[in-house]
């Protein structure tokens, strides 16, 4: 009779521990040097002086604490005063991680390939893909829909459709 209580108790303890540790990620981090591939499609024929600009952008980079004397990953020293500043509370501006300029593109769709550097944590937040097609000195087409890259689809090709400016 006592063995069944011991077995039941151990099984319950193992279940509680398994549920408590289920949020831990033991997978090794991915290589931060990445390549984004895909195509840009558009409906019209482009002139010879056309240029396609494809960018990978981090719209929400972590804020940089310019006043911090503590290296990242370490606890702050307790003998220093804590001051709130405007620089630490304002969000950082968007950051361009990679870009490709395609001059004299052929007919739609046009393939692109961008090399960029992004850690897994950055891809969990998501990155944006922006496309601008310009000729005659101004932008005529852009991606009006938002296209993103996440950790789940980082290796997949990303087709982007460019729409006329209005």
mmCIF file of C-alpha atoms in Angstrom:
data_model
loop_
_atom_site.group_PDB
_atom_site.id
_atom_site.type_symbol
_atom_site.label_atom_id
_atom_site.label_comp_id
_atom_site.label_asym_id
_atom_site.label_seq_id
_atom_site.Cartn_x
_atom_site.Cartn_y
_atom_site.Cartn_z
ATOM 1 C CA UNK A 1 0.000 0.000 0.000
ATOM 2 C CA UNK A 2 2.815 2.410 0.790
ATOM 3 C CA UNK A 3 4.491 1.759 -2.562
ATOM 4 C CA UNK A 4 1.442 3.005 -4.463
ATOM 5 C CA UNK A 5 1.447 6.270 -2.480
ATOM 6 C CA UNK A 6 5.169 6.705 -3.193
ATOM 7 C CA UNK A 7 4.691 5.946 -6.888
ATOM 8 C CA UNK A 8 1.715 8.332 -7.126
ATOM 9 C CA UNK A 9 3.633 11.078 -5.319
ATOM 10 C CA UNK A 10 6.680 10.675 -7.580
ATOM 11 C CA UNK A 11 4.497 10.712 -10.688
ATOM 12 C CA UNK A 12 2.737 13.889 -9.537
ATOM 13 C CA UNK A 13 6.077 15.557 -8.722
ATOM 14 C CA UNK A 14 7.486 14.595 -12.146
ATOM 15 C CA UNK A 15 4.398 16.023 -13.864
ATOM 16 C CA UNK A 16 4.703 19.327 -11.969
ATOM 17 C CA UNK A 17 8.410 19.604 -12.798
ATOM 18 C CA UNK A 18 7.802 18.777 -16.466
ATOM 19 C CA UNK A 19 5.118 21.479 -16.751
ATOM 20 C CA UNK A 20 7.295 24.016 -14.934
ATOM 21 C CA UNK A 21 10.235 23.465 -17.309
ATOM 22 C CA UNK A 22 8.234 23.334 -20.531
ATOM 23 C CA UNK A 23 8.944 26.984 -21.370
ATOM 24 C CA UNK A 24 12.714 26.490 -21.438
ATOM 25 C CA UNK A 25 14.343 26.409 -24.869
ATOM 26 C CA UNK A 26 17.320 24.090 -25.060
ATOM 27 C CA UNK A 27 17.848 24.464 -28.826
ATOM 28 C CA UNK A 28 21.174 26.016 -29.810
ATOM 29 C CA UNK A 29 20.939 29.552 -31.218
ATOM 30 C CA UNK A 30 21.005 29.903 -34.983
ATOM 31 C CA UNK A 31 23.767 31.499 -37.024
ATOM 32 C CA UNK A 32 23.165 35.294 -36.942
ATOM 33 C CA UNK A 33 24.565 35.761 -40.461
ATOM 34 C CA UNK A 34 21.484 35.151 -42.583
ATOM 35 C CA UNK A 35 20.318 35.444 -46.186
ATOM 36 C CA UNK A 36 16.853 36.585 -47.283
ATOM 37 C CA UNK A 37 15.687 35.508 -50.736
ATOM 38 C CA UNK A 38 12.522 36.061 -52.680
ATOM 39 C CA UNK A 39 10.979 37.873 -55.609
ATOM 40 C CA UNK A 40 9.522 41.299 -56.269
ATOM 41 C CA UNK A 41 6.503 41.271 -58.565
ATOM 42 C CA UNK A 42 4.763 44.223 -60.186
ATOM 43 C CA UNK A 43 2.035 44.722 -62.799
ATOM 44 C CA UNK A 44 3.615 47.173 -65.217
ATOM 45 C CA UNK A 45 6.603 47.235 -67.526
ATOM 46 C CA UNK A 46 9.508 49.215 -66.102
ATOM 47 C CA UNK A 47 11.691 51.590 -68.131
ATOM 48 C CA UNK A 48 15.442 50.996 -68.551
ATOM 49 C CA UNK A 49 16.435 53.494 -65.845
ATOM 50 C CA UNK A 50 14.337 51.741 -63.172
ATOM 51 C CA UNK A 51 15.868 50.753 -59.863
ATOM 52 C CA UNK A 52 14.492 48.337 -57.237
ATOM 53 C CA UNK A 53 15.496 48.871 -53.608
ATOM 54 C CA UNK A 54 14.810 45.968 -51.222
ATOM 55 C CA UNK A 55 15.568 46.468 -47.500
ATOM 56 C CA UNK A 56 15.369 44.371 -44.332
ATOM 57 C CA UNK A 57 14.420 46.654 -41.444
ATOM 58 C CA UNK A 58 14.137 46.198 -37.690
ATOM 59 C CA UNK A 59 11.394 48.657 -36.728
ATOM 60 C CA UNK A 60 11.609 47.928 -32.991
ATOM 61 C CA UNK A 61 15.244 47.563 -31.972
ATOM 62 C CA UNK A 62 15.895 47.386 -28.238
ATOM 63 C CA UNK A 63 16.577 50.853 -26.781
ATOM 64 C CA UNK A 64 20.215 51.701 -26.269
ATOM 65 C CA UNK A 65 20.988 52.985 -22.796
ATOM 66 C CA UNK A 66 23.599 55.634 -23.476
ATOM 67 C CA UNK A 67 24.105 56.463 -19.792
ATOM 68 C CA UNK A 68 24.644 52.922 -18.584
ATOM 69 C CA UNK A 69 28.066 52.082 -17.192
ATOM 70 C CA UNK A 70 27.102 48.459 -16.637
ATOM 71 C CA UNK A 71 28.088 45.990 -19.363
ATOM 72 C CA UNK A 72 25.182 44.040 -20.912
ATOM 73 C CA UNK A 73 24.230 40.907 -19.015
ATOM 74 C CA UNK A 74 25.573 42.095 -15.654
ATOM 75 C CA UNK A 75 23.749 43.390 -12.605
ATOM 76 C CA UNK A 76 24.130 47.142 -12.005
ATOM 77 C CA UNK A 77 26.242 48.327 -9.107
ATOM 78 C CA UNK A 78 24.125 49.371 -6.164
ATOM 79 C CA UNK A 79 26.315 52.262 -5.035
ATOM 80 C CA UNK A 80 25.463 54.389 -8.112
ATOM 81 C CA UNK A 81 22.413 56.636 -8.249
ATOM 82 C CA UNK A 82 19.635 55.636 -10.602
ATOM 83 C CA UNK A 83 18.505 58.503 -12.820
ATOM 84 C CA UNK A 84 15.773 58.478 -15.416
ATOM 85 C CA UNK A 85 16.729 60.235 -18.612
ATOM 86 C CA UNK A 86 14.974 60.989 -21.843
ATOM 87 C CA UNK A 87 17.557 58.983 -23.795
ATOM 88 C CA UNK A 88 16.730 55.755 -21.989
ATOM 89 C CA UNK A 89 12.972 56.144 -22.245
ATOM 90 C CA UNK A 90 12.705 56.976 -25.934
ATOM 91 C CA UNK A 91 12.560 54.058 -28.342
ATOM 92 C CA UNK A 92 15.415 53.597 -30.766
ATOM 93 C CA UNK A 93 14.938 54.529 -34.404
ATOM 94 C CA UNK A 94 14.414 51.812 -36.974
ATOM 95 C CA UNK A 95 17.551 50.014 -38.068
ATOM 96 C CA UNK A 96 18.398 48.871 -41.597
ATOM 97 C CA UNK A 97 19.959 45.403 -41.417
ATOM 98 C CA UNK A 98 20.467 44.690 -45.115
ATOM 99 C CA UNK A 99 19.824 46.211 -48.516
ATOM 100 C CA UNK A 100 20.006 45.276 -52.186
ATOM 101 C CA UNK A 101 19.710 47.675 -55.112
ATOM 102 C CA UNK A 102 18.751 46.108 -58.446
ATOM 103 C CA UNK A 103 19.453 48.406 -61.403
ATOM 104 C CA UNK A 104 17.865 47.810 -64.811
ATOM 105 C CA UNK A 105 15.547 44.995 -63.651
ATOM 106 C CA UNK A 106 13.976 42.650 -66.135
ATOM 107 C CA UNK A 107 10.318 41.705 -66.335
ATOM 108 C CA UNK A 108 8.298 40.747 -63.253
ATOM 109 C CA UNK A 109 9.060 38.858 -61.020
ATOM 110 C CA UNK A 110 12.607 39.982 -60.147
ATOM 111 C CA UNK A 111 14.652 37.830 -57.745
ATOM 112 C CA UNK A 112 16.476 39.408 -54.787
ATOM 113 C CA UNK A 113 19.029 38.173 -52.247
ATOM 114 C CA UNK A 114 19.979 40.142 -49.128
ATOM 115 C CA UNK A 115 22.662 39.203 -46.623
ATOM 116 C CA UNK A 116 22.020 40.563 -43.130
ATOM 117 C CA UNK A 117 22.947 39.961 -39.486
ATOM 118 C CA UNK A 118 20.158 39.243 -36.971
ATOM 119 C CA UNK A 119 20.106 37.259 -33.736
ATOM 120 C CA UNK A 120 17.297 34.813 -32.941
ATOM 121 C CA UNK A 121 15.818 37.249 -30.407
ATOM 122 C CA UNK A 122 15.525 39.934 -33.098
ATOM 123 C CA UNK A 123 13.738 37.507 -35.428
ATOM 124 C CA UNK A 124 11.303 36.542 -32.664
ATOM 125 C CA UNK A 125 10.137 40.193 -32.706
ATOM 126 C CA UNK A 126 10.061 40.123 -36.513
ATOM 127 C CA UNK A 127 11.734 42.120 -39.252
ATOM 128 C CA UNK A 128 10.071 44.030 -42.092
ATOM 129 C CA UNK A 129 10.770 43.852 -45.822
ATOM 130 C CA UNK A 130 10.452 47.116 -47.761
ATOM 131 C CA UNK A 131 10.472 47.477 -51.549
ATOM 132 C CA UNK A 132 10.726 50.737 -53.506
ATOM 133 C CA UNK A 133 10.790 50.886 -57.318
ATOM 134 C CA UNK A 134 11.873 54.216 -58.722
ATOM 135 C CA UNK A 135 12.499 55.723 -62.127
ATOM 136 C CA UNK A 136 12.457 59.235 -63.605
ATOM 137 C CA UNK A 137 13.842 60.514 -60.295
ATOM 138 C CA UNK A 138 10.971 59.447 -58.026
ATOM 139 C CA UNK A 139 9.384 56.391 -56.410
ATOM 140 C CA UNK A 140 6.551 54.962 -58.505
ATOM 141 C CA UNK A 141 5.923 51.569 -56.846
ATOM 142 C CA UNK A 142 6.228 50.309 -53.271
ATOM 143 C CA UNK A 143 4.918 47.475 -51.128
ATOM 144 C CA UNK A 144 1.691 48.777 -49.608
ATOM 145 C CA UNK A 145 1.207 45.543 -47.638
ATOM 146 C CA UNK A 146 3.518 44.681 -44.780
ATOM 147 C CA UNK A 147 5.835 41.744 -45.360
ATOM 148 C CA UNK A 148 7.781 40.323 -42.441
ATOM 149 C CA UNK A 149 10.486 37.807 -41.627
ATOM 150 C CA UNK A 150 10.278 35.790 -38.416
ATOM 151 C CA UNK A 151 12.288 32.990 -36.863
ATOM 152 C CA UNK A 152 9.732 30.469 -38.162
ATOM 153 C CA UNK A 153 10.099 31.447 -41.839
ATOM 154 C CA UNK A 154 13.630 32.846 -42.003
ATOM 155 C CA UNK A 155 14.785 30.253 -44.551
ATOM 156 C CA UNK A 156 11.713 30.478 -46.807
ATOM 157 C CA UNK A 157 11.603 32.639 -49.955
ATOM 158 C CA UNK A 158 9.580 35.816 -49.462
ATOM 159 C CA UNK A 159 7.601 37.068 -52.468
ATOM 160 C CA UNK A 160 6.763 40.771 -52.275
ATOM 161 C CA UNK A 161 4.277 42.601 -54.481
ATOM 162 C CA UNK A 162 4.885 46.251 -55.370
ATOM 163 C CA UNK A 163 1.860 48.474 -55.923
ATOM 164 C CA UNK A 164 1.626 51.868 -57.660
ATOM 165 C CA UNK A 165 1.882 55.048 -55.569
ATOM 166 C CA UNK A 166 -1.383 56.910 -55.132
#
